[in-house]
PDB file of C-alpha atoms in Angstrom:
ATOM      1  CA  ASP A 263     115.389 -31.817-191.642  1.00 42.00           C
ATOM      2  CA  ARG A 264     118.334 -34.067-192.497  1.00 54.00           C
ATOM      3  CA  GLY A 265     117.020 -36.971-190.433  1.00 78.00           C
ATOM      4  CA  TYR A 266     118.347 -39.324-187.781  1.00 84.00           C
ATOM      5  CA  LEU A 267     122.048 -40.083-187.628  1.00 91.00           C
ATOM      6  CA  SER A 268     121.753 -43.859-187.363  1.00 92.00           C
ATOM      7  CA  PRO A 269     119.110 -46.362-188.396  1.00 91.00           C
ATOM      8  CA  TYR A 270     119.348 -47.747-184.850  1.00 93.00           C
ATOM      9  CA  PHE A 271     117.326 -44.760-183.738  1.00 93.00           C
ATOM     10  CA  VAL A 272     114.297 -45.905-185.827  1.00 91.00           C
ATOM     11  CA  THR A 273     111.220 -46.763-183.749  1.00 91.00           C
ATOM     12  CA  ASN A 274     108.962 -47.759-186.687  1.00 90.00           C
ATOM     13  CA  ALA A 275     110.777 -50.049-189.127  1.00 90.00           C
ATOM     14  CA  ASP A 276     107.897 -50.039-191.655  1.00 92.00           C
ATOM     15  CA  LYS A 277     107.995 -46.296-192.034  1.00 89.00           C
ATOM     16  CA  MET A 278     111.685 -45.916-191.123  1.00 90.00           C
ATOM     17  CA  VAL A 279     110.926 -43.051-188.730  1.00 90.00           C
ATOM     18  CA  ALA A 280     112.068 -42.241-185.184  1.00 90.00           C
ATOM     19  CA  ASP A 281     108.834 -41.413-183.421  1.00 92.00           C
ATOM     20  CA  LEU A 282     109.287 -40.200-179.834  1.00 94.00           C
ATOM     21  CA  GLU A 283     106.384 -38.748-177.897  1.00 95.00           C
ATOM     22  CA  ASP A 284     106.662 -36.224-175.070  1.00 96.00           C
ATOM     23  CA  ALA A 285     110.405 -36.123-175.496  1.00 97.00           C
ATOM     24  CA  TYR A 286     112.997 -33.768-174.073  1.00 97.00           C
ATOM     25  CA  ILE A 287     114.793 -31.833-176.807  1.00 97.00           C
ATOM     26  CA  LEU A 288     118.522 -30.964-176.431  1.00 95.00           C
ATOM     27  CA  LEU A 289     119.960 -28.453-178.896  1.00 94.00           C
ATOM     28  CA  HIS A 290     123.704 -28.414-179.278  1.00 92.00           C
ATOM     29  CA  GLU A 291     125.395 -25.832-181.480  1.00 89.00           C
ATOM     30  CA  LYS A 292     128.542 -27.813-182.325  1.00 90.00           C
ATOM     31  CA  LYS A 293     129.609 -31.359-183.195  1.00 92.00           C
ATOM     32  CA  LEU A 294     129.308 -33.928-180.457  1.00 92.00           C
ATOM     33  CA  SER A 295     132.208 -36.448-180.472  1.00 92.00           C
ATOM     34  CA  ASN A 296     132.403 -37.080-176.707  1.00 90.00           C
ATOM     35  CA  LEU A 297     129.540 -37.259-174.266  1.00 89.00           C
ATOM     36  CA  GLN A 298     131.562 -36.792-171.078  1.00 90.00           C
ATOM     37  CA  ALA A 299     130.214 -33.288-170.392  1.00 85.00           C
ATOM     38  CA  MET A 300     126.677 -34.454-171.125  1.00 88.00           C
ATOM     39  CA  LEU A 301     126.642 -37.478-168.834  1.00 90.00           C
ATOM     40  CA  PRO A 302     124.768 -35.725-166.012  1.00 93.00           C
ATOM     41  CA  ILE A 303     122.078 -34.714-168.470  1.00 91.00           C
ATOM     42  CA  LEU A 304     121.731 -38.215-169.896  1.00 91.00           C
ATOM     43  CA  GLU A 305     121.587 -39.790-166.432  1.00 92.00           C
ATOM     44  CA  ALA A 306     118.817 -37.336-165.420  1.00 94.00           C
ATOM     45  CA  VAL A 307     116.879 -38.161-168.592  1.00 93.00           C
ATOM     46  CA  VAL A 308     117.195 -41.943-167.880  1.00 92.00           C
ATOM     47  CA  GLN A 309     115.715 -41.365-164.379  1.00 94.00           C
ATOM     48  CA  THR A 310     112.579 -39.733-165.891  1.00 94.00           C
ATOM     49  CA  SER A 311     111.990 -42.522-168.401  1.00 92.00           C
ATOM     50  CA  LYS A 312     111.196 -39.887-171.030  1.00 96.00           C
ATOM     51  CA  PRO A 313     112.687 -39.955-174.492  1.00 96.00           C
ATOM     52  CA  LEU A 314     115.399 -37.513-175.610  1.00 96.00           C
ATOM     53  CA  VAL A 315     115.964 -35.973-179.043  1.00 96.00           C
ATOM     54  CA  ILE A 316     119.444 -34.477-179.596  1.00 95.00           C
ATOM     55  CA  ILE A 317     119.691 -31.904-182.396  1.00 94.00           C
ATOM     56  CA  SER A 318     123.314 -31.066-183.182  1.00 93.00           C
ATOM     57  CA  GLU A 319     125.568 -30.036-186.036  1.00 92.00           C
ATOM     58  CA  ASP A 320     126.708 -33.669-185.973  1.00 91.00           C
ATOM     59  CA  VAL A 321     127.138 -36.579-183.552  1.00 92.00           C
ATOM     60  CA  GLU A 322     130.140 -38.743-184.348  1.00 92.00           C
ATOM     61  CA  GLY A 323     132.548 -41.336-183.109  1.00 92.00           C
ATOM     62  CA  GLU A 324     132.440 -42.313-179.461  1.00 93.00           C
ATOM     63  CA  ALA A 325     129.348 -40.097-178.800  1.00 94.00           C
ATOM     64  CA  LEU A 326     127.243 -41.711-181.547  1.00 94.00           C
ATOM     65  CA  ALA A 327     128.406 -45.241-180.516  1.00 94.00           C
ATOM     66  CA  THR A 328     127.481 -44.553-176.899  1.00 92.00           C
ATOM     67  CA  LEU A 329     124.041 -43.326-177.751  1.00 94.00           C
ATOM     68  CA  VAL A 330     123.345 -46.301-180.092  1.00 94.00           C
ATOM     69  CA  VAL A 331     124.545 -48.882-177.508  1.00 94.00           C
ATOM     70  CA  ASN A 332     122.358 -47.275-174.784  1.00 91.00           C
ATOM     71  CA  LYS A 333     119.378 -47.214-177.143  1.00 93.00           C
ATOM     72  CA  LEU A 334     119.838 -50.886-178.051  1.00 93.00           C
ATOM     73  CA  ARG A 335     120.154 -51.919-174.395  1.00 92.00           C
ATOM     74  CA  GLY A 336     116.917 -50.204-173.662  1.00 87.00           C
ATOM     75  CA  GLY A 337     118.406 -47.811-171.115  1.00 82.00           C
ATOM     76  CA  LEU A 338     117.794 -44.656-173.122  1.00 89.00           C
ATOM     77  CA  LYS A 339     114.982 -43.804-175.496  1.00 93.00           C
ATOM     78  CA  ILE A 340     116.836 -41.491-177.832  1.00 95.00           C
ATOM     79  CA  ALA A 341     117.303 -40.172-181.325  1.00 95.00           C
ATOM     80  CA  ALA A 342     120.009 -37.870-182.597  1.00 95.00           C
ATOM     81  CA  VAL A 343     119.494 -35.736-185.686  1.00 93.00           C
ATOM     82  CA  LYS A 344     121.605 -33.289-187.655  1.00 90.00           C
ATOM     83  CA  ALA A 345     120.567 -29.689-187.328  1.00 86.00           C
ATOM     84  CA  PRO A 346     119.405 -28.134-190.602  1.00 81.00           C
ATOM     85  CA  GLY A 347     121.663 -25.703-192.319  1.00 74.00           C
TER      86      GLY A 347
END
């Protein structure tokens, strides 16, 4: 509802949307500031070549930077969005 957390997650620059088909969805109830605990999940997703949508209270700092860098390098098809509410 609030939208993607970084314009780097956009897949369609004309419409400014992050459109990921047949994606895994990861719901996280708190803020993500470090991805250390999630590395096994991210590595498993990379092996499947399927996109991942992370819905969280917030993704900040090192966690957001890591996701953006991996998206830009093409290793991870991902978008992170703030959970509504």
